[in-house]
């Protein structure tokens, strides 16, 4: 510009234009730091500063060895030395601004335009440093690659400005580019480490002169090592903390999963619960031969008029808890309770060839358990039970509060056996009587008129014959 305006040549190697050039760098950094980026706190802030220092230290090693140190030994007054050093230092400042923004993960809304600007700034800094090196070596020639680099940087700056006109949004940046930016921000400290130590190895391969250039390089290498150790220490501490937190969360998750598992097993049979966890398909299975048990507490309804609801619930809980234990003991699957009625089945979901015998054993044990409870509490309670053997369909119904239930004529008939039975007795159908065989003593009741079925021969289960299993 001074040449174009025809200003008189200066005896000094520096001019007022240097002030404008040097002002460029702090203005760039100020602008970059004002852009929205991810907030930092705690360990993240400490890692950010360590990463930034690692990159700047490695960059300083290059700039010092190639630019600042040679220019400092070239002579000149103190102001000239300061201005000569100010340019590469300004480049370092610009590099710091770029790295700081990348490490802070810039807001996706500004990334599209920011990528163009950062690319231009990187080209500008590279051209600037190459220019300084060529000037010192006396090889710079106007119109070469350095000048092309500056022009390319200005073009990229212009493209960034043009890109800013479009509405900035997270969707404006392709996912692959966003991923590339995130990976670059993570890789910057490690690239800087490789650059710094690579330069040290290159210097060590030459002549050891013991000059200031080498001494500063070695000192800076030591600083880089300390920063890397500090960075890794912070990362290790954070990893240990995260591992401890992850272990704690995993243990809590295991506890919650065990609770959920127990709850699920309280609702569904074990094999059905396993299938439900691994498939979204409807669960419905046919079983050719099972024995269905219905039981009802006789005398419970009149008691509810004399006792509080809390007392009646306590009675039901004690008896039904005993029934649950008996079902587990004899291999039956509890299906549900309705009021003071209890329903269970033998022979599913795991087939059991002795399903009728298992159901009969449970029925006899239920009568004994209710009698002991009545004798202990003085409550006039008995249980009325019905058994029927035949085919059923079993499955899970519902999406919320689902239950495992049974369907089929066998179920309806078993319910009728219970409702037409007598207090303290277990009424069984002919199919159950035949399935029991000689191992159980039953007395014929005769034909009973069953709703929807007509007259049916039924039997009362009396006891299990001694010597049979």
JSON list of C-alpha atoms in Angstrom, two decimals, residues 105-327:
[
{"chain": "A", "resi": 105, "resn": "UNK", "atom": "CA", "xyz": [-17.14, -27.94, 20.27]},
{"chain": "A", "resi": 106, "resn": "UNK", "atom": "CA", "xyz": [-18.71, -24.95, 18.45]},
{"chain": "A", "resi": 107, "resn": "UNK", "atom": "CA", "xyz": [-22.47, -24.67, 18.36]},
{"chain": "A", "resi": 108, "resn": "UNK", "atom": "CA", "xyz": [-23.86, -26.63, 15.37]},
{"chain": "A", "resi": 109, "resn": "UNK", "atom": "CA", "xyz": [-25.77, -23.50, 14.33]},
{"chain": "A", "resi": 110, "resn": "UNK", "atom": "CA", "xyz": [-22.50, -21.70, 13.43]},
{"chain": "A", "resi": 111, "resn": "UNK", "atom": "CA", "xyz": [-20.39, -24.61, 12.25]},
{"chain": "A", "resi": 112, "resn": "UNK", "atom": "CA", "xyz": [-21.30, -24.33, 8.58]},
{"chain": "A", "resi": 113, "resn": "UNK", "atom": "CA", "xyz": [-19.87, -20.80, 8.20]},
{"chain": "A", "resi": 114, "resn": "UNK", "atom": "CA", "xyz": [-17.19, -21.41, 10.82]},
{"chain": "A", "resi": 115, "resn": "UNK", "atom": "CA", "xyz": [-15.61, -24.26, 8.90]},
{"chain": "A", "resi": 116, "resn": "UNK", "atom": "CA", "xyz": [-14.94, -21.97, 5.95]},
{"chain": "A", "resi": 117, "resn": "UNK", "atom": "CA", "xyz": [-13.49, -19.30, 8.22]},
{"chain": "A", "resi": 118, "resn": "UNK", "atom": "CA", "xyz": [-11.26, -21.71, 10.14]},
{"chain": "A", "resi": 119, "resn": "UNK", "atom": "CA", "xyz": [-10.01, -23.17, 6.86]},
{"chain": "A", "resi": 120, "resn": "UNK", "atom": "CA", "xyz": [-9.13, -19.68, 5.65]},
{"chain": "A", "resi": 121, "resn": "UNK", "atom": "CA", "xyz": [-7.41, -18.83, 8.91]},
{"chain": "A", "resi": 122, "resn": "UNK", "atom": "CA", "xyz": [-5.39, -22.05, 8.83]},
{"chain": "A", "resi": 123, "resn": "UNK", "atom": "CA", "xyz": [-4.25, -21.32, 5.26]},
{"chain": "A", "resi": 124, "resn": "UNK", "atom": "CA", "xyz": [-3.41, -17.73, 6.25]},
{"chain": "A", "resi": 125, "resn": "UNK", "atom": "CA", "xyz": [-1.30, -18.77, 9.25]},
{"chain": "A", "resi": 126, "resn": "UNK", "atom": "CA", "xyz": [0.51, -21.44, 7.23]},
{"chain": "A", "resi": 127, "resn": "UNK", "atom": "CA", "xyz": [1.31, -18.94, 4.46]},
{"chain": "A", "resi": 128, "resn": "UNK", "atom": "CA", "xyz": [2.45, -16.40, 7.05]},
{"chain": "A", "resi": 129, "resn": "UNK", "atom": "CA", "xyz": [4.85, -18.83, 8.73]},
{"chain": "A", "resi": 130, "resn": "UNK", "atom": "CA", "xyz": [6.23, -20.06, 5.40]},
{"chain": "A", "resi": 131, "resn": "UNK", "atom": "CA", "xyz": [6.75, -16.46, 4.34]},
{"chain": "A", "resi": 132, "resn": "UNK", "atom": "CA", "xyz": [8.70, -15.71, 7.52]},
{"chain": "A", "resi": 133, "resn": "UNK", "atom": "CA", "xyz": [10.87, -18.78, 7.04]},
{"chain": "A", "resi": 134, "resn": "UNK", "atom": "CA", "xyz": [11.54, -17.97, 3.38]},
{"chain": "A", "resi": 135, "resn": "UNK", "atom": "CA", "xyz": [12.39, -14.37, 4.26]},
{"chain": "A", "resi": 136, "resn": "UNK", "atom": "CA", "xyz": [14.99, -15.56, 6.73]},
{"chain": "A", "resi": 137, "resn": "UNK", "atom": "CA", "xyz": [16.38, -18.02, 4.20]},
{"chain": "A", "resi": 138, "resn": "UNK", "atom": "CA", "xyz": [16.35, -15.38, 1.47]},
{"chain": "A", "resi": 139, "resn": "UNK", "atom": "CA", "xyz": [14.25, -17.56, -0.83]},
{"chain": "A", "resi": 140, "resn": "UNK", "atom": "CA", "xyz": [10.98, -15.64, -0.84]},
{"chain": "A", "resi": 141, "resn": "UNK", "atom": "CA", "xyz": [9.80, -14.47, -4.25]},
{"chain": "A", "resi": 142, "resn": "UNK", "atom": "CA", "xyz": [6.64, -12.47, -4.91]},
{"chain": "A", "resi": 143, "resn": "UNK", "atom": "CA", "xyz": [3.94, -14.30, -6.82]},
{"chain": "A", "resi": 144, "resn": "UNK", "atom": "CA", "xyz": [4.84, -17.71, -5.43]},
{"chain": "A", "resi": 145, "resn": "UNK", "atom": "CA", "xyz": [2.88, -20.24, -3.41]},
{"chain": "A", "resi": 146, "resn": "UNK", "atom": "CA", "xyz": [2.93, -18.03, -0.31]},
{"chain": "A", "resi": 147, "resn": "UNK", "atom": "CA", "xyz": [1.06, -15.25, -2.09]},
{"chain": "A", "resi": 148, "resn": "UNK", "atom": "CA", "xyz": [-1.36, -17.79, -3.51]},
{"chain": "A", "resi": 149, "resn": "UNK", "atom": "CA", "xyz": [-1.95, -19.03, 0.04]},
{"chain": "A", "resi": 150, "resn": "UNK", "atom": "CA", "xyz": [-2.82, -15.53, 1.25]},
{"chain": "A", "resi": 151, "resn": "UNK", "atom": "CA", "xyz": [-5.22, -15.03, -1.67]},
{"chain": "A", "resi": 152, "resn": "UNK", "atom": "CA", "xyz": [-6.80, -18.43, -1.00]},
{"chain": "A", "resi": 153, "resn": "UNK", "atom": "CA", "xyz": [-7.27, -17.45, 2.65]},
{"chain": "A", "resi": 154, "resn": "UNK", "atom": "CA", "xyz": [-9.10, -14.26, 1.67]},
{"chain": "A", "resi": 155, "resn": "UNK", "atom": "CA", "xyz": [-11.33, -16.26, -0.68]},
{"chain": "A", "resi": 156, "resn": "UNK", "atom": "CA", "xyz": [-12.18, -18.67, 2.14]},
{"chain": "A", "resi": 157, "resn": "UNK", "atom": "CA", "xyz": [-12.96, -15.72, 4.43]},
{"chain": "A", "resi": 158, "resn": "UNK", "atom": "CA", "xyz": [-15.35, -14.40, 1.79]},
{"chain": "A", "resi": 159, "resn": "UNK", "atom": "CA", "xyz": [-17.03, -17.79, 1.42]},
{"chain": "A", "resi": 160, "resn": "UNK", "atom": "CA", "xyz": [-17.50, -17.91, 5.19]},
{"chain": "A", "resi": 161, "resn": "UNK", "atom": "CA", "xyz": [-19.24, -14.55, 5.06]},
{"chain": "A", "resi": 162, "resn": "UNK", "atom": "CA", "xyz": [-21.45, -15.67, 2.19]},
{"chain": "A", "resi": 163, "resn": "UNK", "atom": "CA", "xyz": [-22.30, -18.91, 3.98]},
{"chain": "A", "resi": 164, "resn": "UNK", "atom": "CA", "xyz": [-23.37, -16.95, 7.02]},
{"chain": "A", "resi": 165, "resn": "UNK", "atom": "CA", "xyz": [-26.29, -15.49, 5.09]},
{"chain": "A", "resi": 166, "resn": "UNK", "atom": "CA", "xyz": [-28.09, -18.82, 5.06]},
{"chain": "A", "resi": 167, "resn": "UNK", "atom": "CA", "xyz": [-30.18, -19.68, 8.14]},
{"chain": "A", "resi": 168, "resn": "UNK", "atom": "CA", "xyz": [-27.78, -21.41, 10.47]},
{"chain": "A", "resi": 169, "resn": "UNK", "atom": "CA", "xyz": [-29.12, -24.62, 11.95]},
{"chain": "A", "resi": 170, "resn": "UNK", "atom": "CA", "xyz": [-27.82, -27.91, 13.16]},
{"chain": "A", "resi": 171, "resn": "UNK", "atom": "CA", "xyz": [-29.27, -29.55, 10.06]},
{"chain": "A", "resi": 172, "resn": "UNK", "atom": "CA", "xyz": [-27.26, -27.24, 7.76]},
{"chain": "A", "resi": 173, "resn": "UNK", "atom": "CA", "xyz": [-24.07, -29.16, 8.56]},
{"chain": "A", "resi": 174, "resn": "UNK", "atom": "CA", "xyz": [-23.87, -32.70, 7.14]},
{"chain": "A", "resi": 175, "resn": "UNK", "atom": "CA", "xyz": [-23.53, -35.37, 9.80]},
{"chain": "A", "resi": 176, "resn": "UNK", "atom": "CA", "xyz": [-20.22, -36.61, 8.38]},
{"chain": "A", "resi": 177, "resn": "UNK", "atom": "CA", "xyz": [-18.75, -33.09, 8.59]},
{"chain": "A", "resi": 178, "resn": "UNK", "atom": "CA", "xyz": [-19.98, -32.63, 12.16]},
{"chain": "A", "resi": 179, "resn": "UNK", "atom": "CA", "xyz": [-18.41, -35.96, 13.07]},
{"chain": "A", "resi": 180, "resn": "UNK", "atom": "CA", "xyz": [-15.15, -34.90, 11.40]},
{"chain": "A", "resi": 181, "resn": "UNK", "atom": "CA", "xyz": [-15.08, -31.68, 13.44]},
{"chain": "A", "resi": 182, "resn": "UNK", "atom": "CA", "xyz": [-15.68, -33.57, 16.69]},
{"chain": "A", "resi": 183, "resn": "UNK", "atom": "CA", "xyz": [-12.94, -36.09, 15.89]},
{"chain": "A", "resi": 184, "resn": "UNK", "atom": "CA", "xyz": [-10.52, -33.32, 14.97]},
{"chain": "A", "resi": 185, "resn": "UNK", "atom": "CA", "xyz": [-11.16, -31.55, 18.27]},
{"chain": "A", "resi": 186, "resn": "UNK", "atom": "CA", "xyz": [-10.32, -34.77, 20.13]},
{"chain": "A", "resi": 187, "resn": "UNK", "atom": "CA", "xyz": [-7.23, -35.49, 18.02]},
{"chain": "A", "resi": 188, "resn": "UNK", "atom": "CA", "xyz": [-5.65, -32.02, 18.17]},
{"chain": "A", "resi": 189, "resn": "UNK", "atom": "CA", "xyz": [-3.67, -32.53, 21.42]},
{"chain": "A", "resi": 190, "resn": "UNK", "atom": "CA", "xyz": [-2.27, -35.84, 20.16]},
{"chain": "A", "resi": 191, "resn": "UNK", "atom": "CA", "xyz": [-1.33, -34.38, 16.78]},
{"chain": "A", "resi": 192, "resn": "UNK", "atom": "CA", "xyz": [0.43, -31.56, 18.62]},
{"chain": "A", "resi": 193, "resn": "UNK", "atom": "CA", "xyz": [2.36, -34.06, 20.76]},
{"chain": "A", "resi": 194, "resn": "UNK", "atom": "CA", "xyz": [3.47, -35.93, 17.65]},
{"chain": "A", "resi": 195, "resn": "UNK", "atom": "CA", "xyz": [4.57, -32.67, 16.01]},
{"chain": "A", "resi": 196, "resn": "UNK", "atom": "CA", "xyz": [6.54, -31.46, 19.04]},
{"chain": "A", "resi": 197, "resn": "UNK", "atom": "CA", "xyz": [8.37, -34.71, 19.67]},
{"chain": "A", "resi": 198, "resn": "UNK", "atom": "CA", "xyz": [8.92, -35.21, 15.96]},
{"chain": "A", "resi": 199, "resn": "UNK", "atom": "CA", "xyz": [10.72, -31.88, 15.83]},
{"chain": "A", "resi": 200, "resn": "UNK", "atom": "CA", "xyz": [12.85, -32.84, 18.83]},
{"chain": "A", "resi": 201, "resn": "UNK", "atom": "CA", "xyz": [13.88, -36.06, 17.11]},
{"chain": "A", "resi": 202, "resn": "UNK", "atom": "CA", "xyz": [14.73, -34.14, 13.94]},
{"chain": "A", "resi": 203, "resn": "UNK", "atom": "CA", "xyz": [16.89, -31.71, 15.92]},
{"chain": "A", "resi": 204, "resn": "UNK", "atom": "CA", "xyz": [18.55, -34.52, 17.85]},
{"chain": "A", "resi": 205, "resn": "UNK", "atom": "CA", "xyz": [19.53, -36.13, 14.56]},
{"chain": "A", "resi": 206, "resn": "UNK", "atom": "CA", "xyz": [21.57, -33.06, 13.59]},
{"chain": "A", "resi": 207, "resn": "UNK", "atom": "CA", "xyz": [24.64, -31.47, 15.12]},
{"chain": "A", "resi": 208, "resn": "UNK", "atom": "CA", "xyz": [24.40, -30.74, 18.83]},
{"chain": "A", "resi": 209, "resn": "UNK", "atom": "CA", "xyz": [25.69, -27.18, 18.96]},
{"chain": "A", "resi": 210, "resn": "UNK", "atom": "CA", "xyz": [24.42, -26.35, 22.43]},
{"chain": "A", "resi": 211, "resn": "UNK", "atom": "CA", "xyz": [23.03, -23.06, 21.10]},
{"chain": "A", "resi": 212, "resn": "UNK", "atom": "CA", "xyz": [20.00, -21.22, 22.40]},
{"chain": "A", "resi": 213, "resn": "UNK", "atom": "CA", "xyz": [17.73, -22.65, 19.72]},
{"chain": "A", "resi": 214, "resn": "UNK", "atom": "CA", "xyz": [18.35, -26.19, 20.90]},
{"chain": "A", "resi": 215, "resn": "UNK", "atom": "CA", "xyz": [18.20, -25.25, 24.57]},
{"chain": "A", "resi": 216, "resn": "UNK", "atom": "CA", "xyz": [14.79, -23.60, 24.15]},
{"chain": "A", "resi": 217, "resn": "UNK", "atom": "CA", "xyz": [13.56, -26.57, 22.12]},
{"chain": "A", "resi": 218, "resn": "UNK", "atom": "CA", "xyz": [14.61, -28.95, 24.88]},
{"chain": "A", "resi": 219, "resn": "UNK", "atom": "CA", "xyz": [13.05, -26.79, 27.59]},
{"chain": "A", "resi": 220, "resn": "UNK", "atom": "CA", "xyz": [9.85, -26.52, 25.60]},
{"chain": "A", "resi": 221, "resn": "UNK", "atom": "CA", "xyz": [9.91, -30.27, 25.05]},
{"chain": "A", "resi": 222, "resn": "UNK", "atom": "CA", "xyz": [10.12, -30.70, 28.81]},
{"chain": "A", "resi": 223, "resn": "UNK", "atom": "CA", "xyz": [7.15, -28.37, 29.23]},
{"chain": "A", "resi": 224, "resn": "UNK", "atom": "CA", "xyz": [5.25, -30.35, 26.63]},
{"chain": "A", "resi": 225, "resn": "UNK", "atom": "CA", "xyz": [6.02, -33.54, 28.52]},
{"chain": "A", "resi": 226, "resn": "UNK", "atom": "CA", "xyz": [4.78, -32.00, 31.79]},
{"chain": "A", "resi": 227, "resn": "UNK", "atom": "CA", "xyz": [1.58, -30.84, 30.11]},
{"chain": "A", "resi": 228, "resn": "UNK", "atom": "CA", "xyz": [0.98, -34.26, 28.60]},
{"chain": "A", "resi": 229, "resn": "UNK", "atom": "CA", "xyz": [1.52, -35.92, 31.98]},
{"chain": "A", "resi": 230, "resn": "UNK", "atom": "CA", "xyz": [-0.85, -33.41, 33.57]},
{"chain": "A", "resi": 231, "resn": "UNK", "atom": "CA", "xyz": [-3.43, -33.98, 30.86]},
{"chain": "A", "resi": 232, "resn": "UNK", "atom": "CA", "xyz": [-3.24, -37.73, 31.20]},
{"chain": "A", "resi": 233, "resn": "UNK", "atom": "CA", "xyz": [-3.39, -37.48, 35.00]},
{"chain": "A", "resi": 234, "resn": "UNK", "atom": "CA", "xyz": [-6.60, -35.46, 34.78]},
{"chain": "A", "resi": 235, "resn": "UNK", "atom": "CA", "xyz": [-8.00, -37.93, 32.26]},
{"chain": "A", "resi": 236, "resn": "UNK", "atom": "CA", "xyz": [-7.02, -40.90, 34.42]},
{"chain": "A", "resi": 237, "resn": "UNK", "atom": "CA", "xyz": [-8.64, -39.38, 37.50]},
{"chain": "A", "resi": 238, "resn": "UNK", "atom": "CA", "xyz": [-11.77, -38.65, 35.54]},
{"chain": "A", "resi": 239, "resn": "UNK", "atom": "CA", "xyz": [-11.79, -42.16, 34.10]},
{"chain": "A", "resi": 240, "resn": "UNK", "atom": "CA", "xyz": [-11.44, -43.62, 37.59]},
{"chain": "A", "resi": 241, "resn": "UNK", "atom": "CA", "xyz": [-14.30, -41.44, 38.79]},
{"chain": "A", "resi": 242, "resn": "UNK", "atom": "CA", "xyz": [-16.42, -42.39, 35.80]},
{"chain": "A", "resi": 243, "resn": "UNK", "atom": "CA", "xyz": [-15.60, -46.07, 36.26]},
{"chain": "A", "resi": 244, "resn": "UNK", "atom": "CA", "xyz": [-16.61, -45.88, 39.91]},
{"chain": "A", "resi": 245, "resn": "UNK", "atom": "CA", "xyz": [-19.82, -44.08, 38.98]},
{"chain": "A", "resi": 246, "resn": "UNK", "atom": "CA", "xyz": [-20.47, -46.57, 36.19]},
{"chain": "A", "resi": 247, "resn": "UNK", "atom": "CA", "xyz": [-19.95, -49.46, 38.59]},
{"chain": "A", "resi": 248, "resn": "UNK", "atom": "CA", "xyz": [-22.32, -47.87, 41.10]},
{"chain": "A", "resi": 249, "resn": "UNK", "atom": "CA", "xyz": [-24.94, -47.26, 38.43]},
{"chain": "A", "resi": 250, "resn": "UNK", "atom": "CA", "xyz": [-24.50, -50.82, 37.17]},
{"chain": "A", "resi": 251, "resn": "UNK", "atom": "CA", "xyz": [-25.02, -52.20, 40.67]},
{"chain": "A", "resi": 252, "resn": "UNK", "atom": "CA", "xyz": [-28.14, -50.05, 41.11]},
{"chain": "A", "resi": 253, "resn": "UNK", "atom": "CA", "xyz": [-29.36, -51.23, 37.72]},
{"chain": "A", "resi": 254, "resn": "UNK", "atom": "CA", "xyz": [-28.77, -54.84, 38.72]},
{"chain": "A", "resi": 255, "resn": "UNK", "atom": "CA", "xyz": [-30.78, -54.29, 41.90]},
{"chain": "A", "resi": 256, "resn": "UNK", "atom": "CA", "xyz": [-33.63, -52.71, 39.94]},
{"chain": "A", "resi": 257, "resn": "UNK", "atom": "CA", "xyz": [-33.50, -55.50, 37.36]},
{"chain": "A", "resi": 258, "resn": "UNK", "atom": "CA", "xyz": [-33.69, -58.09, 40.13]},
{"chain": "A", "resi": 259, "resn": "UNK", "atom": "CA", "xyz": [-36.69, -56.27, 41.60]},
{"chain": "A", "resi": 260, "resn": "UNK", "atom": "CA", "xyz": [-38.34, -56.15, 38.18]},
{"chain": "A", "resi": 261, "resn": "UNK", "atom": "CA", "xyz": [-37.52, -59.82, 37.64]},
{"chain": "A", "resi": 262, "resn": "UNK", "atom": "CA", "xyz": [-39.09, -60.79, 40.96]},
{"chain": "A", "resi": 263, "resn": "UNK", "atom": "CA", "xyz": [-42.13, -58.67, 40.21]},
{"chain": "A", "resi": 264, "resn": "UNK", "atom": "CA", "xyz": [-42.49, -60.21, 36.76]},
{"chain": "A", "resi": 265, "resn": "UNK", "atom": "CA", "xyz": [-42.17, -63.71, 38.20]},
{"chain": "A", "resi": 266, "resn": "UNK", "atom": "CA", "xyz": [-44.90, -62.86, 40.70]},
{"chain": "A", "resi": 267, "resn": "UNK", "atom": "CA", "xyz": [-47.18, -62.10, 37.75]},
{"chain": "A", "resi": 268, "resn": "UNK", "atom": "CA", "xyz": [-46.11, -64.68, 35.17]},
{"chain": "A", "resi": 269, "resn": "UNK", "atom": "CA", "xyz": [-44.65, -68.20, 35.19]},
{"chain": "A", "resi": 270, "resn": "UNK", "atom": "CA", "xyz": [-40.88, -68.27, 34.78]},
{"chain": "A", "resi": 271, "resn": "UNK", "atom": "CA", "xyz": [-40.79, -69.73, 31.23]},
{"chain": "A", "resi": 272, "resn": "UNK", "atom": "CA", "xyz": [-43.49, -67.30, 30.08]},
{"chain": "A", "resi": 273, "resn": "UNK", "atom": "CA", "xyz": [-41.63, -64.34, 31.60]},
{"chain": "A", "resi": 274, "resn": "UNK", "atom": "CA", "xyz": [-38.48, -65.37, 29.71]},
{"chain": "A", "resi": 275, "resn": "UNK", "atom": "CA", "xyz": [-40.39, -65.57, 26.43]},
{"chain": "A", "resi": 276, "resn": "UNK", "atom": "CA", "xyz": [-42.05, -62.23, 27.02]},
{"chain": "A", "resi": 277, "resn": "UNK", "atom": "CA", "xyz": [-38.66, -60.56, 27.54]},
{"chain": "A", "resi": 278, "resn": "UNK", "atom": "CA", "xyz": [-37.36, -61.86, 24.21]},
{"chain": "A", "resi": 279, "resn": "UNK", "atom": "CA", "xyz": [-40.36, -61.51, 21.92]},
{"chain": "A", "resi": 280, "resn": "UNK", "atom": "CA", "xyz": [-43.18, -59.09, 21.23]},
{"chain": "A", "resi": 281, "resn": "UNK", "atom": "CA", "xyz": [-45.32, -61.82, 19.65]},
{"chain": "A", "resi": 282, "resn": "UNK", "atom": "CA", "xyz": [-48.57, -62.94, 21.21]},
{"chain": "A", "resi": 283, "resn": "UNK", "atom": "CA", "xyz": [-48.03, -65.78, 23.68]},
{"chain": "A", "resi": 284, "resn": "UNK", "atom": "CA", "xyz": [-50.72, -68.45, 23.40]},
{"chain": "A", "resi": 285, "resn": "UNK", "atom": "CA", "xyz": [-50.13, -72.19, 23.88]},
{"chain": "A", "resi": 286, "resn": "UNK", "atom": "CA", "xyz": [-52.39, -75.23, 23.76]},
{"chain": "A", "resi": 287, "resn": "UNK", "atom": "CA", "xyz": [-52.04, -77.96, 26.37]},
{"chain": "A", "resi": 288, "resn": "UNK", "atom": "CA", "xyz": [-53.83, -81.27, 25.73]},
{"chain": "A", "resi": 289, "resn": "UNK", "atom": "CA", "xyz": [-54.03, -82.41, 29.35]},
{"chain": "A", "resi": 290, "resn": "UNK", "atom": "CA", "xyz": [-53.90, -80.31, 32.52]},
{"chain": "A", "resi": 291, "resn": "UNK", "atom": "CA", "xyz": [-55.84, -80.23, 35.76]},
{"chain": "A", "resi": 292, "resn": "UNK", "atom": "CA", "xyz": [-57.47, -76.95, 36.79]},
{"chain": "A", "resi": 293, "resn": "UNK", "atom": "CA", "xyz": [-58.17, -76.16, 40.46]},
{"chain": "A", "resi": 294, "resn": "UNK", "atom": "CA", "xyz": [-60.69, -73.64, 41.76]},
{"chain": "A", "resi": 295, "resn": "UNK", "atom": "CA", "xyz": [-61.08, -72.96, 45.48]},
{"chain": "A", "resi": 296, "resn": "UNK", "atom": "CA", "xyz": [-63.39, -70.67, 47.45]},
{"chain": "A", "resi": 297, "resn": "UNK", "atom": "CA", "xyz": [-63.34, -69.77, 51.14]},
{"chain": "A", "resi": 298, "resn": "UNK", "atom": "CA", "xyz": [-66.67, -70.70, 52.70]},
{"chain": "A", "resi": 299, "resn": "UNK", "atom": "CA", "xyz": [-67.72, -68.43, 55.57]},
{"chain": "A", "resi": 300, "resn": "UNK", "atom": "CA", "xyz": [-65.54, -65.52, 54.48]},
{"chain": "A", "resi": 301, "resn": "UNK", "atom": "CA", "xyz": [-68.37, -63.29, 53.23]},
{"chain": "A", "resi": 302, "resn": "UNK", "atom": "CA", "xyz": [-70.32, -63.34, 56.54]},
{"chain": "A", "resi": 303, "resn": "UNK", "atom": "CA", "xyz": [-67.08, -62.58, 58.40]},
{"chain": "A", "resi": 304, "resn": "UNK", "atom": "CA", "xyz": [-66.57, -59.44, 56.31]},
{"chain": "A", "resi": 305, "resn": "UNK", "atom": "CA", "xyz": [-69.67, -57.96, 57.93]},
{"chain": "A", "resi": 306, "resn": "UNK", "atom": "CA", "xyz": [-68.24, -58.43, 61.43]},
{"chain": "A", "resi": 307, "resn": "UNK", "atom": "CA", "xyz": [-64.62, -57.46, 60.87]},
{"chain": "A", "resi": 308, "resn": "UNK", "atom": "CA", "xyz": [-62.90, -54.40, 59.41]},
{"chain": "A", "resi": 309, "resn": "UNK", "atom": "CA", "xyz": [-61.64, -54.47, 55.81]},
{"chain": "A", "resi": 310, "resn": "UNK", "atom": "CA", "xyz": [-58.07, -54.38, 57.07]},
{"chain": "A", "resi": 311, "resn": "UNK", "atom": "CA", "xyz": [-58.65, -57.48, 59.21]},
{"chain": "A", "resi": 312, "resn": "UNK", "atom": "CA", "xyz": [-60.27, -59.35, 56.32]},
{"chain": "A", "resi": 313, "resn": "UNK", "atom": "CA", "xyz": [-57.42, -58.49, 53.97]},
{"chain": "A", "resi": 314, "resn": "UNK", "atom": "CA", "xyz": [-55.00, -59.76, 56.60]},
{"chain": "A", "resi": 315, "resn": "UNK", "atom": "CA", "xyz": [-56.91, -63.06, 56.81]},
{"chain": "A", "resi": 316, "resn": "UNK", "atom": "CA", "xyz": [-56.94, -63.44, 53.03]},
{"chain": "A", "resi": 317, "resn": "UNK", "atom": "CA", "xyz": [-53.24, -62.64, 52.79]},
{"chain": "A", "resi": 318, "resn": "UNK", "atom": "CA", "xyz": [-52.32, -65.25, 55.39]},
{"chain": "A", "resi": 319, "resn": "UNK", "atom": "CA", "xyz": [-54.39, -67.99, 53.77]},
{"chain": "A", "resi": 320, "resn": "UNK", "atom": "CA", "xyz": [-53.51, -67.20, 50.17]},
{"chain": "A", "resi": 321, "resn": "UNK", "atom": "CA", "xyz": [-49.82, -66.92, 51.06]},
{"chain": "A", "resi": 322, "resn": "UNK", "atom": "CA", "xyz": [-50.09, -70.45, 52.43]},
{"chain": "A", "resi": 323, "resn": "UNK", "atom": "CA", "xyz": [-51.86, -71.55, 49.24]},
{"chain": "A", "resi": 324, "resn": "UNK", "atom": "CA", "xyz": [-49.03, -70.00, 47.19]},
{"chain": "A", "resi": 325, "resn": "UNK", "atom": "CA", "xyz": [-46.48, -72.00, 49.15]},
{"chain": "A", "resi": 326, "resn": "UNK", "atom": "CA", "xyz": [-48.49, -75.19, 48.63]},
{"chain": "A", "resi": 327, "resn": "UNK", "atom": "CA", "xyz": [-48.74, -74.49, 44.89]}
]
